[in-house]
Every structure is written in C-alpha cells, then in structure tokens.
Coordinates of C-alpha atoms in Angstrom, one line a residue:
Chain H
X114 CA 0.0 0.0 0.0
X115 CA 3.0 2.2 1.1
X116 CA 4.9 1.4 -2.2
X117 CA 1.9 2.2 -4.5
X118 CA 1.2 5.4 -3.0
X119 CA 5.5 6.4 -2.8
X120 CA 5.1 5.1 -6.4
X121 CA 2.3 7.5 -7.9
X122 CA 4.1 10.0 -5.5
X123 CA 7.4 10.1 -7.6
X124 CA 5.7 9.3 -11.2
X125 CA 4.1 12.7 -10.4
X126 CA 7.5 14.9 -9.2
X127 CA 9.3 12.7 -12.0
X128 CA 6.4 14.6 -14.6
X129 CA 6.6 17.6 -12.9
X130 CA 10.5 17.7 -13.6
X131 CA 10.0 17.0 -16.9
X132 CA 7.3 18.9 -17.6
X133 CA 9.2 22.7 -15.8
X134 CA 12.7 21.9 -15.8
X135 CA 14.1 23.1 -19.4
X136 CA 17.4 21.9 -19.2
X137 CA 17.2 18.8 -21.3
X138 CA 19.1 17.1 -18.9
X139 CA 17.3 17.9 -15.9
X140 CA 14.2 16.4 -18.1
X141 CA 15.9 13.3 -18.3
X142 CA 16.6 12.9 -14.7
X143 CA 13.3 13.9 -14.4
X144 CA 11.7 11.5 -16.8
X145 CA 13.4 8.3 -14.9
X146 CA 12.1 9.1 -11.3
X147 CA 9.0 9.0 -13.3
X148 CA 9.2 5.7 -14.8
X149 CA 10.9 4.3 -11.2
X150 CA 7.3 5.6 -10.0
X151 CA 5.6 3.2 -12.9
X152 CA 7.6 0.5 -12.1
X153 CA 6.6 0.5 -8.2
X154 CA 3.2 0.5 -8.8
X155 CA 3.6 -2.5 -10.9
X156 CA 4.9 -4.5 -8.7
X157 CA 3.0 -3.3 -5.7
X158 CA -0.3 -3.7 -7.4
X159 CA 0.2 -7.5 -8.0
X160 CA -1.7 -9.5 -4.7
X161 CA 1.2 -11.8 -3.3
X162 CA 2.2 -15.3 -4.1
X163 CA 0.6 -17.9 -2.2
X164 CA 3.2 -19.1 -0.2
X165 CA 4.0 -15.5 0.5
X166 CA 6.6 -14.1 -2.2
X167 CA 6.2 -11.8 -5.1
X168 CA 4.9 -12.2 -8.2
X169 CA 8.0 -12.6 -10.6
X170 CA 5.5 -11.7 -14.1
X171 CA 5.3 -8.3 -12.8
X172 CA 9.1 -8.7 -11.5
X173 CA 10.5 -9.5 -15.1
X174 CA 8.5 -6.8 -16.8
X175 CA 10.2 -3.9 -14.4
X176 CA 13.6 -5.8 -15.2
X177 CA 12.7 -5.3 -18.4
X178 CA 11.7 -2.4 -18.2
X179 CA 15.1 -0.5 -16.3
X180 CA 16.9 -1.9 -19.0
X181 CA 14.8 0.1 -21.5
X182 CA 14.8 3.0 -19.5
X183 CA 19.1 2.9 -19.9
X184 CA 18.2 2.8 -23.6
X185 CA 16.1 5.4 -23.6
X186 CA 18.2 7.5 -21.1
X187 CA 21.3 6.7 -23.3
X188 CA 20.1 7.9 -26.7
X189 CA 18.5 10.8 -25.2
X190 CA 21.4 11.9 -23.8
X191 CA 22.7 11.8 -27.5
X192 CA 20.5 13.9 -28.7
X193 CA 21.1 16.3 -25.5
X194 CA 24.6 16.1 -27.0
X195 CA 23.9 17.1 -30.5
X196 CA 21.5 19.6 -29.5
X197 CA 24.8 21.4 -27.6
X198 CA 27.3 20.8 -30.5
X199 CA 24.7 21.8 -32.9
X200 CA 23.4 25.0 -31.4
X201 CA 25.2 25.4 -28.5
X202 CA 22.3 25.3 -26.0
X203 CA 20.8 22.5 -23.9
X204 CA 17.4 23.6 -23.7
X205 CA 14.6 23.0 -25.9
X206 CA 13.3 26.7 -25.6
X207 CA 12.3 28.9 -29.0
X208 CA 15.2 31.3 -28.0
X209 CA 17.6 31.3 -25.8
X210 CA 18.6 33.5 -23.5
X211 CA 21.9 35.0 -23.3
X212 CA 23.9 33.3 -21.3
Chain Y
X42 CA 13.3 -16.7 -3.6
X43 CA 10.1 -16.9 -1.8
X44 CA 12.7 -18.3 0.6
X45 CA 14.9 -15.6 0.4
X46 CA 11.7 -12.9 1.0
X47 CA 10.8 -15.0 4.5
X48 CA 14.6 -15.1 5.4
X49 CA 14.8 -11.5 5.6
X50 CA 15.1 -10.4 9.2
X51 CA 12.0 -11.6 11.6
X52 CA 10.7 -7.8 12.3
X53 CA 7.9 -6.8 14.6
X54 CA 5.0 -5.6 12.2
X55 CA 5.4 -2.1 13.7
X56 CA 9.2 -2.2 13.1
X57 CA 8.9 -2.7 9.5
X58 CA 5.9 -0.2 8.8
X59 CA 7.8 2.5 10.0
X60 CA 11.2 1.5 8.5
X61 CA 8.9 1.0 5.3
X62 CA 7.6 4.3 6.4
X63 CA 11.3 5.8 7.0
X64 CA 12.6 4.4 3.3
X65 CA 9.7 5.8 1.6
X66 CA 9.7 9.4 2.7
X67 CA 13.7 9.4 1.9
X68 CA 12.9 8.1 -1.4
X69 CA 9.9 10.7 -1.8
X70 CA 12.6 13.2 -0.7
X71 CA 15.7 12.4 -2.6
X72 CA 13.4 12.6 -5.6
X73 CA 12.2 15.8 -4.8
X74 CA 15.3 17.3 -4.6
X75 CA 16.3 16.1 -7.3
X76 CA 13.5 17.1 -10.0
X77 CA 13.5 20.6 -8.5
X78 CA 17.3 21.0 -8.3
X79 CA 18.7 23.6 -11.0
X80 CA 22.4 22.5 -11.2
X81 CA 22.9 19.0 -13.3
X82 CA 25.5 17.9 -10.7
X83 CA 23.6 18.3 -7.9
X84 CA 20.7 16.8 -9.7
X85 CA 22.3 13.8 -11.2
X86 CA 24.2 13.3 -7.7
X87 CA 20.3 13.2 -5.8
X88 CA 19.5 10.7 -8.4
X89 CA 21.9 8.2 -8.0
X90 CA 21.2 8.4 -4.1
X91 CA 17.4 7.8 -5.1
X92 CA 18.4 4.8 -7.2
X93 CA 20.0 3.1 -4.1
X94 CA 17.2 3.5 -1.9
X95 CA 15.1 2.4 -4.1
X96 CA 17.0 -0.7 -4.6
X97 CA 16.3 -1.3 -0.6
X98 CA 12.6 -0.7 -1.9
X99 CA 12.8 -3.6 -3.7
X100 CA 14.4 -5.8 -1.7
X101 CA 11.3 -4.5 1.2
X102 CA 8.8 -5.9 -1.8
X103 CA 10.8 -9.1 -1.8
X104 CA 11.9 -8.5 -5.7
X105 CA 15.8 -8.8 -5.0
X106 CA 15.7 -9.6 -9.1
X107 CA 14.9 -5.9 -9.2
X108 CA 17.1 -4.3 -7.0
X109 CA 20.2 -6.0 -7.9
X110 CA 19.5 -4.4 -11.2
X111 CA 18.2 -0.7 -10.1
X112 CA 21.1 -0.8 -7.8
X113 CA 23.7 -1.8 -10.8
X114 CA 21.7 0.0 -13.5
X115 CA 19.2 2.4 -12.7
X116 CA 21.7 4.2 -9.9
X117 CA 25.2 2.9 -11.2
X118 CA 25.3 3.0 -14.9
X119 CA 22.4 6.0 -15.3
X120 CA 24.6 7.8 -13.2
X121 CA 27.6 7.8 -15.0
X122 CA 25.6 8.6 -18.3
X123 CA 24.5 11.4 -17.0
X124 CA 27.8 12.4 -15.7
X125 CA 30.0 11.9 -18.8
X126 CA 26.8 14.1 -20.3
X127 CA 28.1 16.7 -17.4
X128 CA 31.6 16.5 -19.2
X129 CA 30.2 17.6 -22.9
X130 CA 28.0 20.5 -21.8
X131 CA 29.6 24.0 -21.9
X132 CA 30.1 24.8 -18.3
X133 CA 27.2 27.7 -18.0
X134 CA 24.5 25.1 -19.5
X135 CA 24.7 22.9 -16.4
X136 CA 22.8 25.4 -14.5
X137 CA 19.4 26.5 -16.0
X138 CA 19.5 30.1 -16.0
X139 CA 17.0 32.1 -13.7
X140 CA 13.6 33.2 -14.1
X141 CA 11.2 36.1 -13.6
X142 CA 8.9 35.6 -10.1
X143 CA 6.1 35.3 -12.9
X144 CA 7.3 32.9 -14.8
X145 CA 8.3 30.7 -12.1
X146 CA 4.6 31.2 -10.3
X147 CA 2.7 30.3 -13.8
X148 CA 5.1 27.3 -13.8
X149 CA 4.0 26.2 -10.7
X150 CA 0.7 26.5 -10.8
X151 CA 0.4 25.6 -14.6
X152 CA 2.5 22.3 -14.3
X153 CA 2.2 21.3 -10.8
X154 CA -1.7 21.3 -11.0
X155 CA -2.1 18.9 -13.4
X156 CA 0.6 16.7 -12.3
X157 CA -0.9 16.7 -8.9
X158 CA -4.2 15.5 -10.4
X159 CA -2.2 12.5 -12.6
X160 CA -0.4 11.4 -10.0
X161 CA -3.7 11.4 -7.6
X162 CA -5.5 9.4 -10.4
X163 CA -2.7 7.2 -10.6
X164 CA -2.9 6.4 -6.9
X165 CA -6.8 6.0 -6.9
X166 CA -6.6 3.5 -9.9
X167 CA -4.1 1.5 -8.1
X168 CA -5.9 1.1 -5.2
X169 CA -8.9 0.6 -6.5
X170 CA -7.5 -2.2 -8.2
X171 CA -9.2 -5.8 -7.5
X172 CA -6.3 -8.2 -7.3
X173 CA -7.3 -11.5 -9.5
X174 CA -6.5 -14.4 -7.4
X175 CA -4.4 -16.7 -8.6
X176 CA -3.8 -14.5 -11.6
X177 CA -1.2 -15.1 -14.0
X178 CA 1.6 -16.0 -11.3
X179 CA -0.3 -19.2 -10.4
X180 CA 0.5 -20.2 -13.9
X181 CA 3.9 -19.6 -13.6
X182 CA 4.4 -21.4 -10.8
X183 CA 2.2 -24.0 -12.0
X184 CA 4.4 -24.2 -15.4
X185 CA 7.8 -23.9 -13.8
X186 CA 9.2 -27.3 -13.4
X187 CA 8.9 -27.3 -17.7
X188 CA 12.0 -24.4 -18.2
X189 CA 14.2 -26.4 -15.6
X190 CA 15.5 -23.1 -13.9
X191 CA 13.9 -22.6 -10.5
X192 CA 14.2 -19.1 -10.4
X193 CA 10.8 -18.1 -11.8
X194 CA 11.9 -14.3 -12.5
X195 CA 14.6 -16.3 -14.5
X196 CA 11.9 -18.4 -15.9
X197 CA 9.6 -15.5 -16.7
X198 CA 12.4 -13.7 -18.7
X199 CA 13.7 -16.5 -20.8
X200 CA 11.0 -18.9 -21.4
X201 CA 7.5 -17.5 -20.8
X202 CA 7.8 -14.2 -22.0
X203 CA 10.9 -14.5 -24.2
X204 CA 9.5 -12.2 -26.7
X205 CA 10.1 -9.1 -24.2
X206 CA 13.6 -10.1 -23.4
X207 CA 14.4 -10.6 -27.5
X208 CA 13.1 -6.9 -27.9
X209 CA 14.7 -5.6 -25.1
X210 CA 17.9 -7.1 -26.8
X211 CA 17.4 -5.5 -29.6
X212 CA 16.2 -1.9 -28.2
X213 CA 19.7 -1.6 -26.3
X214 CA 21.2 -2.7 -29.7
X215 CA 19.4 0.4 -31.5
X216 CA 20.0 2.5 -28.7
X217 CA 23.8 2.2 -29.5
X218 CA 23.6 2.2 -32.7
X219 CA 21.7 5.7 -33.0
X220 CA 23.5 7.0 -30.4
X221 CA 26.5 6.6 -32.3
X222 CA 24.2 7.9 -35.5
X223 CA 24.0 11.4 -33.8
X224 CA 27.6 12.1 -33.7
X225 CA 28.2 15.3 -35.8
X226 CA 30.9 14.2 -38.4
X227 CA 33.5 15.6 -40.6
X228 CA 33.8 19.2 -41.9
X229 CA 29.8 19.3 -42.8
X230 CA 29.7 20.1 -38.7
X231 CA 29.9 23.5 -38.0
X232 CA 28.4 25.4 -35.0
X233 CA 30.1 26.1 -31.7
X234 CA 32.8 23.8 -30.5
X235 CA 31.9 21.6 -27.6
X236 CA 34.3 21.0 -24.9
X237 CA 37.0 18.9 -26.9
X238 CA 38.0 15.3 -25.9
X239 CA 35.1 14.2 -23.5
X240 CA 37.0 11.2 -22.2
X241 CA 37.7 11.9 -18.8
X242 CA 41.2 12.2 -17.6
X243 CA 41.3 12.9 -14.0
X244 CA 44.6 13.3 -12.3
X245 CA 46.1 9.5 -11.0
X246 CA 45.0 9.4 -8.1
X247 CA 47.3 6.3 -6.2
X248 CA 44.1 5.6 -3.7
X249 CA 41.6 5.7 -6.3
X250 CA 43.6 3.2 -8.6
X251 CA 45.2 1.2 -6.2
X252 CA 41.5 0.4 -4.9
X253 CA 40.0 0.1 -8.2
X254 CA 42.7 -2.5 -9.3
X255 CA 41.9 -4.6 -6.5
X256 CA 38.0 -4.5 -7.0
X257 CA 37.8 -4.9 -10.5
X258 CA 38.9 -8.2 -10.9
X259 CA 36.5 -8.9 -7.8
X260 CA 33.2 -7.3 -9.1
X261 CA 34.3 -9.7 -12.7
X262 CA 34.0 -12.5 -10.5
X263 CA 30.4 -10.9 -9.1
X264 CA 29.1 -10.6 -12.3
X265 CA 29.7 -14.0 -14.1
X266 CA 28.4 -15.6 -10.7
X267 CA 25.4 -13.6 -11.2
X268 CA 25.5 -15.4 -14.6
X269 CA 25.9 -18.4 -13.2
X270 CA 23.5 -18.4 -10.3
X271 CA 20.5 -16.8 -12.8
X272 CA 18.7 -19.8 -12.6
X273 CA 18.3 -20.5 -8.9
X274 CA 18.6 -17.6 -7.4
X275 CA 18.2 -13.6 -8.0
X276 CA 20.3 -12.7 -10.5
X277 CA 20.3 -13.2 -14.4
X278 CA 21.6 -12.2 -17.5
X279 CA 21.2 -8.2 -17.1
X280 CA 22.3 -7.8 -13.5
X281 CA 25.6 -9.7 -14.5
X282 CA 25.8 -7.3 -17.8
X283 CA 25.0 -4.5 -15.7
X284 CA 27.8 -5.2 -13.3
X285 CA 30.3 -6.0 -15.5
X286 CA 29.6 -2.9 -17.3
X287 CA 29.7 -0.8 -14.4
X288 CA 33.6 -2.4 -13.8
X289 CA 34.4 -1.2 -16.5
X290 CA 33.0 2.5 -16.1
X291 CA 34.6 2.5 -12.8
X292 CA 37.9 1.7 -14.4
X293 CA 37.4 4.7 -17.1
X294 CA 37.0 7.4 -14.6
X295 CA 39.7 6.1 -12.8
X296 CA 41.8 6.9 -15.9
X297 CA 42.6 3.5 -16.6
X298 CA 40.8 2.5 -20.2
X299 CA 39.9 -1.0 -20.2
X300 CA 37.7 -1.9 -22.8
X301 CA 38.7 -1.7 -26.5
X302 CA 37.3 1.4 -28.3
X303 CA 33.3 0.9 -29.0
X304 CA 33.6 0.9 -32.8
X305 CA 36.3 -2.2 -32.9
X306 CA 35.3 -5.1 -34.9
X307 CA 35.0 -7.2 -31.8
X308 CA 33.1 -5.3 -29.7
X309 CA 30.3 -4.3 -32.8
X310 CA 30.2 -8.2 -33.2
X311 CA 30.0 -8.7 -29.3
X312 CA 27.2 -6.3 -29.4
X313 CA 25.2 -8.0 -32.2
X314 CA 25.7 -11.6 -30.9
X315 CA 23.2 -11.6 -28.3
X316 CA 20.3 -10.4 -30.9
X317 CA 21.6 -13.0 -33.2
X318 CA 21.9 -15.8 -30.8
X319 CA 18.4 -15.6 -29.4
X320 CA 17.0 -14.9 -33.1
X321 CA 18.5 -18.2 -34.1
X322 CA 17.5 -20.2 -31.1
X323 CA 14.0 -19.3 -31.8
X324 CA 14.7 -20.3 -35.1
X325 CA 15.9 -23.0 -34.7
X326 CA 12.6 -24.5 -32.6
X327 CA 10.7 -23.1 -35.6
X328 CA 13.3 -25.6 -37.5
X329 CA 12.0 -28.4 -34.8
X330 CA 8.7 -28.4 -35.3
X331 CA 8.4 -25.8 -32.8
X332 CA 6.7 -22.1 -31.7
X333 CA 9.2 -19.6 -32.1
X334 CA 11.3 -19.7 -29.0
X335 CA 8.9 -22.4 -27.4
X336 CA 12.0 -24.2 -25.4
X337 CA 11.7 -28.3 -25.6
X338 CA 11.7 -29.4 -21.3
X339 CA 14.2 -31.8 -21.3
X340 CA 17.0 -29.1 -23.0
X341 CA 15.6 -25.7 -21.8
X342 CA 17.9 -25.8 -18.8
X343 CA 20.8 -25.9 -21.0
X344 CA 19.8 -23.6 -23.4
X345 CA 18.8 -20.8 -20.7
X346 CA 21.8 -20.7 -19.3
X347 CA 24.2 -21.0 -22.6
X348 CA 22.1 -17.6 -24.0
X349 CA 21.9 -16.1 -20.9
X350 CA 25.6 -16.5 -20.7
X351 CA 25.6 -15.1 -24.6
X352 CA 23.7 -12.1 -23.4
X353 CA 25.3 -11.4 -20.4
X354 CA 28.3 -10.6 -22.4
X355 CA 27.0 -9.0 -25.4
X356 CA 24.8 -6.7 -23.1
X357 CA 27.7 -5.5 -21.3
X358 CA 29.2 -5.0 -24.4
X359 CA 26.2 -2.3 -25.2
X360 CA 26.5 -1.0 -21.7
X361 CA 29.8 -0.3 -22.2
X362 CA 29.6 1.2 -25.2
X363 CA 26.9 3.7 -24.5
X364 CA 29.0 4.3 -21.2
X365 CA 31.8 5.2 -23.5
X366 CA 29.6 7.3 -25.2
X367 CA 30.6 8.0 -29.0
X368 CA 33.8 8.9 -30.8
X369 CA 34.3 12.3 -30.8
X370 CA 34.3 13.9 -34.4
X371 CA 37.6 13.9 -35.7
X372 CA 39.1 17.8 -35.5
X373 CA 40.0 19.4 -38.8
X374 CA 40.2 16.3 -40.6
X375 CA 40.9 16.2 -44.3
X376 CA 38.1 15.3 -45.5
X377 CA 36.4 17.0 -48.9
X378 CA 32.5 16.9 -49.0

C-alpha cells in the first residue's frame, strides 16, 4: 500500500521535472524518477504469491523495463549532445537567452 | 526466492511499517530534490542516491531480481551517463538560467496542478485495483518445473515471455547504434565547439587506482556468478551485464581504459551476438517443429543458461559502449565533402 502510493508519488514529481525543468538534462533525470514511480506500482499492485513471495511476471516486466529505460536514457542523452554541438544550447526553448 | 523474501530479518509488524515508512519518505525526498534542483551535478548526484534506496525498496517488496538491477543499473550505470553528459556541456548550461517571479509562479501552478491531479489518479486506480486471485503468477508457478531453472523471474524472462527479453535485446542494440548515428561528423559540422575530448582524464589518483585494481577483478567475478546463479537464485543475465559494465565504467573514470574502443570489430560483433543468438534459437525451434522460442523441457535448462551466458556478455558489451559514449568527431580532418 505504502509502495503504491510512494510510487504514484514520484511518477508525479518525475512529470513535474520533466514537464518545468528546461534543461534537457534535468528532463531526463526527471523522466526516470517518473518511470521508477511506474515500475513500483507494478509490482505493488500484484496480490502476493501464495506461499508468500512476489509475483516474478510483474518482477520481469520492471527488469525489463530499467533496461529500457538505460536505452532510452542513453540515446536521449545523445540527442542532448547534438542539440549542444549543434546549437550550442541545452534547452529545448524557441530562444535562448543569453547566457 | 520466496525463501529468500521469509529469510529476511524476523521484524515486529510495527518495526517494519515505520522502517517502510522511513525508506519511503527518503525516497519521496531524494526525488524531490532532485527534480527541483537547477544544477545537473547536484541533480544527477540526488538521483543516484534515489536509485539506491530504491533498490532497498525492492528488496522490502521481496523483488531482490529488481534491486540488484536498479542498484547496478538504474543508480550505477544512469549515473555515470548522466555524468559523462556533465563532461560535454559548456560549463554555463549545467545550471538552468534564472527566471522572472512570474514565470516561475505560472510554472507552478500551470504544471504542478495537473501533475498533482495524474499522480492522484494514478494512486486512486491502483488502489482501487481488485487483485485477481491466482492471476497469471499461479500459472507460472504451475508451469515452472517445464524451463528447468527454479528461479521463476529467470523463468519468466527467458522462457514465458521471451518475446520481451528478445526486444529488449534488440532496443539496447538500436540504442547504440543511433546513439553513435548522432555524432556530428567531418567538416559538414559547424556550430560552436563543444568541450573537446570528453574522455575523462582525471589526475592519478594512487588511492583511487590502487582500490580500483583490486576490486575490479572482484566485481568480474560478481558478475559471471550472477550469470551463473541466474537460474536459482536472483540474479540473471542483465544484472551480470550491468555489473560488469559498471567495472568497466569504474575503471574509465579512474583513468585507466579497459575496454577496447566501441567501434572495434570485436566489440560491434560482441554487441550483435546476443540479438543474433536468441534470433536463431527461436529459429531453430521453428526448425523443430516448434513455436518460435517455445523451449523443448528436457534441454531448456541448457539452453537458458548458454544464451543467458551469450547475453550477459553481449549486453555488457552495449552497456559499455553507450557508457563510453561516442567517438568524438575527428578535428580538422581532411576530409572533402
């Protein structure tokens, strides 16, 4: 019960982040607290085994799923890279400020 | 593992609500700090503390599968991603520059509103949820005994739902490959010039290197006995890939380079062999007579563990290489368009 609510608490800072932070970066942090939130809630949610362990479906699908989130994270960070060689900025604003 | 979830320390109920308690408002706390931090460093530094309480997270909802792998991945190996990021931003973009008291009041109220309602909903749904007794888990445990491994996460991965873990394979694969696709190249690249050389070459430091020789050959030996142990116990293909990636990271900031250069022809054929190899065992059931990737009983013991050893490797081989991060373009290189 705990985990489900810490869960939904993060998925919604993790948006937040991602959502006001404009340094592509900071979105990315961002982005994977908000997946970590997902991934508690799906493990949470599933009722215990019988004998009194954890439902390994659910289990594989977050292992699964932090590996993607390293992909995702990864190639992201790529284009975070390119963005800075390209135009010399790492946020995704119209204009940028001077700096 | 159900085992290993009732050997945990025998707790008083109240004892382990409030250390449950304790761990989650850290978490809750760490995050916070972290999404609403305006430095990178001190952001990505919050993170990788979140990551490792959250692996205690897991271990508290008896999924040590999990937290060996948010401990090696989700804090380790995200964390020095987003560090050697750190490295290739000019030095006054890893701060986001200020804002008006307007600006940062509409923000507020504009973003944080609705992400308060999402994250509500998300709560109520999951609550609300009606847990379907036995479920899907009964049938794994029902169908266990037919994959040979008695680790049913194990199981799960490489026999159920074998489908995932092929894509997943193949997702890392595509992640390197167009990470590598987005490096600017040749003269065609003009703009401003990033910080040059991004490999990191911090000063020897004797303490630093004399530990880090000792551990590596150590946290090796971890990670094929992760491998190894896959089938029985927590552990598996990724958390052994993750770990031995993260050696190898370790050893790179250290200054000591380790792994041969990303785009050498053994490493691009390490990276591809673990695609390839669980392609062709499903192919090869379709040969038998067989659903693709349906694993015969009486050899899927043997087979697990051979491609799990084949993936271990060949995803540490991607970890490594988006660690690494991408050659840098070569400088004034005589090329003609």
């Amino acid at each position: 019960m705990m985990f489900i609510l810490l869960g939904a608490v993060l998925f919604a800072l993790g948006l937040y982040g991602a959502f006001a932070r404009r340094n592509v970066v900071l979105k990315l942090v961002a982005v994977n607290i908000a997946s970590s939130g997902v991934f508690l809630v799906v493990v949470s949610v599933a009722p215990p085994l019988p004998d009194g362990g954890t439902d390994p479906l659910p289990q594989a699908l977050v292992l699964t799923g932090i590996v993607i989130s390293v992909a995702v994270t990864a190639f992201g960070l790529a284009l975070a890279r390119r963005l800075g060689a390209d135009e010399g900025r790492a946020t995704l604003d119209d204009e940028e400020e001077t700096s | 593992m159900s085992t290993l979830a009732m050997s945990t320390l025998a707790m008083s109920p109240l004892a382990t609500t409030a250390f449950d308690g304790m761990l989650a408002v850290l978490i809750a706390w760490t995050a916070w700090q972290s999404v609403t931090s305006r430095e990178v460093f001190r952001a990505v530094m919050l993170f990788v503390v979140f990551g490792l309480l959250l692996a205690l997270a897991w271990l508290r909802l008896g999924a040590p599968d999990v937290a060996l792998a948010e401990a090696a991945v989700g804090a380790g190996l995200t964390g020095v991603l987003f560090l050697e990021s750190l490295g290739h931003l000019r030095r006054n973009k890893t701060v986001e520059p200020p804002e008006t008291v307007a600006q940062s009041r509409l923000r507020r109220w504009a973003v944080g509103l609705p992400v308060v309602v999402a994250g509500g909903l998300l709560a109520m749904v999951a609550l609300r949820l009606e847990p379907r007794v036995p479920g899907i888990a009964g049938l794994v445990v029902r169908h266990q005994g037919e994959t040979g491994v008695s680790n049913p996460v194990t199981a799960v991965l490489l026999d159920f739902r074998s489908t995932d873990t092929l894509l997943e394979v193949v997702v890392l694969l595509l992640a390197v490959i167009a990470t590598y696709g987005l490096v600017p190249h040749g003269p065609a690249h003009h703009g401003p010039r990033v910080r040059p050389p991004a490999t990191p070459r911090p000063p020897r430091q004797p303490v630093l290197v004399w530990f880090v020789r000792r551990l590596a050959p150590l946290a090796l030996l971890v990670g094929v006995y992760l491998w190894w142990v896959g089938s029985s116990a927590p552990g598996g293909a990724f958390q052994a890939a993750a770990v031995v990636a993260a050696v190898f990271a370790l050893l790179r900031v250290s200054g000591m380079e380790a792994a041969p250069p990303p785009n050498a022809r053994p490493m691009r054929l390490l990276m591809v062999a673990g695609s390839v190899a669980f392609v062709s065992q499903g192919l090869a059931m379709l040969a038998a007579g067989r659903v693709f990737l349906d694993l015969p009983e009486t050899v899927a013991y043997g087979l697990i563990v051979s491609l799990e050893g084949v993936l271990a490797a060949s995803l540490a081989a991607c970890l490594i290489a988006l660690v690494a991060g991408a050659p840098r373009p070569p400088r004034q290189s005589g090329e003609r368009p």
